[in-house]
């Protein structure tokens, strides 16, 4: 199963995170399928590649709790619902 998960980057005491699509069995720093975003908790900055994220969600990828909160804040789920309604 594919998950949307945070991958830790940056230096000691100054973490930044990549949002990646990754196999759920691999470890946090394992090889990712695709980088789909970026999150800096210190500056509270978020960059999301929304079309790619929507594609993974439509294919059944499960976001972790933290990534789900970031996606809700960016209103990505509203776009997912509008895309599904458009195609039905």
mmCIF file with all atom_site columns, C-alpha atoms in Angstrom:
data_model
loop_
_atom_site.group_PDB
_atom_site.id
_atom_site.type_symbol
_atom_site.label_atom_id
_atom_site.label_alt_id
_atom_site.label_comp_id
_atom_site.label_asym_id
_atom_site.label_entity_id
_atom_site.label_seq_id
_atom_site.pdbx_PDB_ins_code
_atom_site.Cartn_x
_atom_site.Cartn_y
_atom_site.Cartn_z
_atom_site.occupancy
_atom_site.B_iso_or_equiv
_atom_site.pdbx_formal_charge
_atom_site.auth_seq_id
_atom_site.auth_comp_id
_atom_site.auth_asym_id
_atom_site.auth_atom_id
_atom_site.pdbx_PDB_model_num
ATOM 1  C CA . UNK A 1 1  ? 0.000   0.000  0.000   1.00 0.00 ? 1  UNK A CA 1
ATOM 2  C CA . UNK A 1 2  ? 1.241   3.494  -0.827  1.00 0.00 ? 2  UNK A CA 1
ATOM 3  C CA . UNK A 1 3  ? 1.251   6.162  1.869   1.00 0.00 ? 3  UNK A CA 1
ATOM 4  C CA . UNK A 1 4  ? 1.800   9.914  1.780   1.00 0.00 ? 4  UNK A CA 1
ATOM 5  C CA . UNK A 1 5  ? 4.302   10.438 4.567   1.00 0.00 ? 5  UNK A CA 1
ATOM 6  C CA . UNK A 1 6  ? 6.818   12.959 5.926   1.00 0.00 ? 6  UNK A CA 1
ATOM 7  C CA . UNK A 1 7  ? 10.502  12.299 5.304   1.00 0.00 ? 7  UNK A CA 1
ATOM 8  C CA . UNK A 1 8  ? 12.905  14.140 7.615   1.00 0.00 ? 8  UNK A CA 1
ATOM 9  C CA . UNK A 1 9  ? 15.608  16.329 6.074   1.00 0.00 ? 9  UNK A CA 1
ATOM 10 C CA . UNK A 1 10 ? 17.661  19.249 7.296   1.00 0.00 ? 10 UNK A CA 1
ATOM 11 C CA . UNK A 1 11 ? 20.209  19.401 10.040  1.00 0.00 ? 11 UNK A CA 1
ATOM 12 C CA . UNK A 1 12 ? 20.204  18.705 13.756  1.00 0.00 ? 12 UNK A CA 1
ATOM 13 C CA . UNK A 1 13 ? 17.569  20.697 15.711  1.00 0.00 ? 13 UNK A CA 1
ATOM 14 C CA . UNK A 1 14 ? 16.439  22.281 12.419  1.00 0.00 ? 14 UNK A CA 1
ATOM 15 C CA . UNK A 1 15 ? 14.251  19.698 10.744  1.00 0.00 ? 15 UNK A CA 1
ATOM 16 C CA . UNK A 1 16 ? 12.425  20.243 7.491   1.00 0.00 ? 16 UNK A CA 1
ATOM 17 C CA . UNK A 1 17 ? 10.294  17.570 5.893   1.00 0.00 ? 17 UNK A CA 1
ATOM 18 C CA . UNK A 1 18 ? 9.589   16.336 2.392   1.00 0.00 ? 18 UNK A CA 1
ATOM 19 C CA . UNK A 1 19 ? 6.144   14.978 1.728   1.00 0.00 ? 19 UNK A CA 1
ATOM 20 C CA . UNK A 1 20 ? 6.663   11.778 -0.234  1.00 0.00 ? 20 UNK A CA 1
ATOM 21 C CA . UNK A 1 21 ? 4.671   8.910  -1.678  1.00 0.00 ? 21 UNK A CA 1
ATOM 22 C CA . UNK A 1 22 ? 6.278   5.775  -0.279  1.00 0.00 ? 22 UNK A CA 1
ATOM 23 C CA . UNK A 1 23 ? 5.529   2.094  0.225   1.00 0.00 ? 23 UNK A CA 1
ATOM 24 C CA . UNK A 1 24 ? 4.043   1.623  3.698   1.00 0.00 ? 24 UNK A CA 1
ATOM 25 C CA . UNK A 1 25 ? 6.488   -1.190 4.543   1.00 0.00 ? 25 UNK A CA 1
ATOM 26 C CA . UNK A 1 26 ? 9.620   0.914  4.038   1.00 0.00 ? 26 UNK A CA 1
ATOM 27 C CA . UNK A 1 27 ? 11.253  2.929  6.794   1.00 0.00 ? 27 UNK A CA 1
ATOM 28 C CA . UNK A 1 28 ? 10.976  6.704  7.203   1.00 0.00 ? 28 UNK A CA 1
ATOM 29 C CA . UNK A 1 29 ? 14.222  7.430  5.364   1.00 0.00 ? 29 UNK A CA 1
ATOM 30 C CA . UNK A 1 30 ? 13.668  4.709  2.754   1.00 0.00 ? 30 UNK A CA 1
ATOM 31 C CA . UNK A 1 31 ? 13.442  5.132  -0.994  1.00 0.00 ? 31 UNK A CA 1
ATOM 32 C CA . UNK A 1 32 ? 10.373  7.096  -1.988  1.00 0.00 ? 32 UNK A CA 1
ATOM 33 C CA . UNK A 1 33 ? 8.256   6.642  -5.096  1.00 0.00 ? 33 UNK A CA 1
ATOM 34 C CA . UNK A 1 34 ? 7.884   10.382 -5.666  1.00 0.00 ? 34 UNK A CA 1
ATOM 35 C CA . UNK A 1 35 ? 8.405   13.659 -3.833  1.00 0.00 ? 35 UNK A CA 1
ATOM 36 C CA . UNK A 1 36 ? 5.076   15.493 -3.733  1.00 0.00 ? 36 UNK A CA 1
ATOM 37 C CA . UNK A 1 37 ? 5.670   18.379 -1.352  1.00 0.00 ? 37 UNK A CA 1
ATOM 38 C CA . UNK A 1 38 ? 7.725   20.161 1.272   1.00 0.00 ? 38 UNK A CA 1
ATOM 39 C CA . UNK A 1 39 ? 6.983   21.299 4.853   1.00 0.00 ? 39 UNK A CA 1
ATOM 40 C CA . UNK A 1 40 ? 9.047   23.573 7.097   1.00 0.00 ? 40 UNK A CA 1
ATOM 41 C CA . UNK A 1 41 ? 7.550   23.658 10.615  1.00 0.00 ? 41 UNK A CA 1
ATOM 42 C CA . UNK A 1 42 ? 9.893   26.431 11.798  1.00 0.00 ? 42 UNK A CA 1
ATOM 43 C CA . UNK A 1 43 ? 8.749   28.910 9.147   1.00 0.00 ? 43 UNK A CA 1
ATOM 44 C CA . UNK A 1 44 ? 5.333   27.241 8.813   1.00 0.00 ? 44 UNK A CA 1
ATOM 45 C CA . UNK A 1 45 ? 5.803   26.990 5.034   1.00 0.00 ? 45 UNK A CA 1
ATOM 46 C CA . UNK A 1 46 ? 4.189   24.334 2.911   1.00 0.00 ? 46 UNK A CA 1
ATOM 47 C CA . UNK A 1 47 ? 4.625   23.567 -0.769  1.00 0.00 ? 47 UNK A CA 1
ATOM 48 C CA . UNK A 1 48 ? 2.346   20.943 -2.297  1.00 0.00 ? 48 UNK A CA 1
ATOM 49 C CA . UNK A 1 49 ? 2.316   19.551 -5.829  1.00 0.00 ? 49 UNK A CA 1
ATOM 50 C CA . UNK A 1 50 ? -1.486  19.310 -5.812  1.00 0.00 ? 50 UNK A CA 1
ATOM 51 C CA . UNK A 1 51 ? -2.089  17.519 -9.156  1.00 0.00 ? 51 UNK A CA 1
ATOM 52 C CA . UNK A 1 52 ? 0.331   14.727 -8.218  1.00 0.00 ? 52 UNK A CA 1
ATOM 53 C CA . UNK A 1 53 ? -1.125  14.443 -4.695  1.00 0.00 ? 53 UNK A CA 1
ATOM 54 C CA . UNK A 1 54 ? -4.653  14.215 -6.125  1.00 0.00 ? 54 UNK A CA 1
ATOM 55 C CA . UNK A 1 55 ? -3.493  11.514 -8.531  1.00 0.00 ? 55 UNK A CA 1
ATOM 56 C CA . UNK A 1 56 ? -2.031  9.423  -5.677  1.00 0.00 ? 56 UNK A CA 1
ATOM 57 C CA . UNK A 1 57 ? -5.161  9.913  -3.530  1.00 0.00 ? 57 UNK A CA 1
ATOM 58 C CA . UNK A 1 58 ? -7.421  8.844  -6.403  1.00 0.00 ? 58 UNK A CA 1
ATOM 59 C CA . UNK A 1 59 ? -5.325  5.699  -6.824  1.00 0.00 ? 59 UNK A CA 1
ATOM 60 C CA . UNK A 1 60 ? -5.841  4.826  -3.137  1.00 0.00 ? 60 UNK A CA 1
ATOM 61 C CA . UNK A 1 61 ? -2.804  6.255  -1.329  1.00 0.00 ? 61 UNK A CA 1
ATOM 62 C CA . UNK A 1 62 ? -3.389  6.803  2.392   1.00 0.00 ? 62 UNK A CA 1
ATOM 63 C CA . UNK A 1 63 ? -2.001  9.971  4.016   1.00 0.00 ? 63 UNK A CA 1
ATOM 64 C CA . UNK A 1 64 ? -0.597  9.766  7.530   1.00 0.00 ? 64 UNK A CA 1
ATOM 65 C CA . UNK A 1 65 ? -2.317  11.835 10.214  1.00 0.00 ? 65 UNK A CA 1
ATOM 66 C CA . UNK A 1 66 ? 0.143   14.735 9.985   1.00 0.00 ? 66 UNK A CA 1
ATOM 67 C CA . UNK A 1 67 ? 0.081   14.844 6.185   1.00 0.00 ? 67 UNK A CA 1
ATOM 68 C CA . UNK A 1 68 ? -3.714  14.674 6.291   1.00 0.00 ? 68 UNK A CA 1
ATOM 69 C CA . UNK A 1 69 ? -3.767  17.755 8.547   1.00 0.00 ? 69 UNK A CA 1
ATOM 70 C CA . UNK A 1 70 ? -1.470  19.601 6.119   1.00 0.00 ? 70 UNK A CA 1
ATOM 71 C CA . UNK A 1 71 ? -3.693  18.655 3.177   1.00 0.00 ? 71 UNK A CA 1
ATOM 72 C CA . UNK A 1 72 ? -6.820  19.785 5.032   1.00 0.00 ? 72 UNK A CA 1
ATOM 73 C CA . UNK A 1 73 ? -5.196  23.125 5.820   1.00 0.00 ? 73 UNK A CA 1
ATOM 74 C CA . UNK A 1 74 ? -4.384  23.539 2.114   1.00 0.00 ? 74 UNK A CA 1
ATOM 75 C CA . UNK A 1 75 ? -7.939  22.446 1.163   1.00 0.00 ? 75 UNK A CA 1
ATOM 76 C CA . UNK A 1 76 ? -6.702  19.658 -1.116  1.00 0.00 ? 76 UNK A CA 1
ATOM 77 C CA . UNK A 1 77 ? -9.601  17.383 -0.158  1.00 0.00 ? 77 UNK A CA 1
ATOM 78 C CA . UNK A 1 78 ? -12.072 19.978 -1.466  1.00 0.00 ? 78 UNK A CA 1
ATOM 79 C CA . UNK A 1 79 ? -10.341 19.779 -4.854  1.00 0.00 ? 79 UNK A CA 1
ATOM 80 C CA . UNK A 1 80 ? -10.463 15.980 -4.699  1.00 0.00 ? 80 UNK A CA 1
ATOM 81 C CA . UNK A 1 81 ? -14.221 16.059 -4.102  1.00 0.00 ? 81 UNK A CA 1
ATOM 82 C CA . UNK A 1 82 ? -14.805 18.574 -6.881  1.00 0.00 ? 82 UNK A CA 1
ATOM 83 C CA . UNK A 1 83 ? -12.743 16.426 -9.300  1.00 0.00 ? 83 UNK A CA 1
ATOM 84 C CA . UNK A 1 84 ? -14.769 13.339 -8.400  1.00 0.00 ? 84 UNK A CA 1
ATOM 85 C CA . UNK A 1 85 ? -18.064 15.185 -8.856  1.00 0.00 ? 85 UNK A CA 1
ATOM 86 C CA . UNK A 1 86 ? -16.914 16.534 -12.220 1.00 0.00 ? 86 UNK A CA 1
ATOM 87 C CA . UNK A 1 87 ? -16.182 13.046 -13.570 1.00 0.00 ? 87 UNK A CA 1
ATOM 88 C CA . UNK A 1 88 ? -19.401 11.450 -12.260 1.00 0.00 ? 88 UNK A CA 1
#
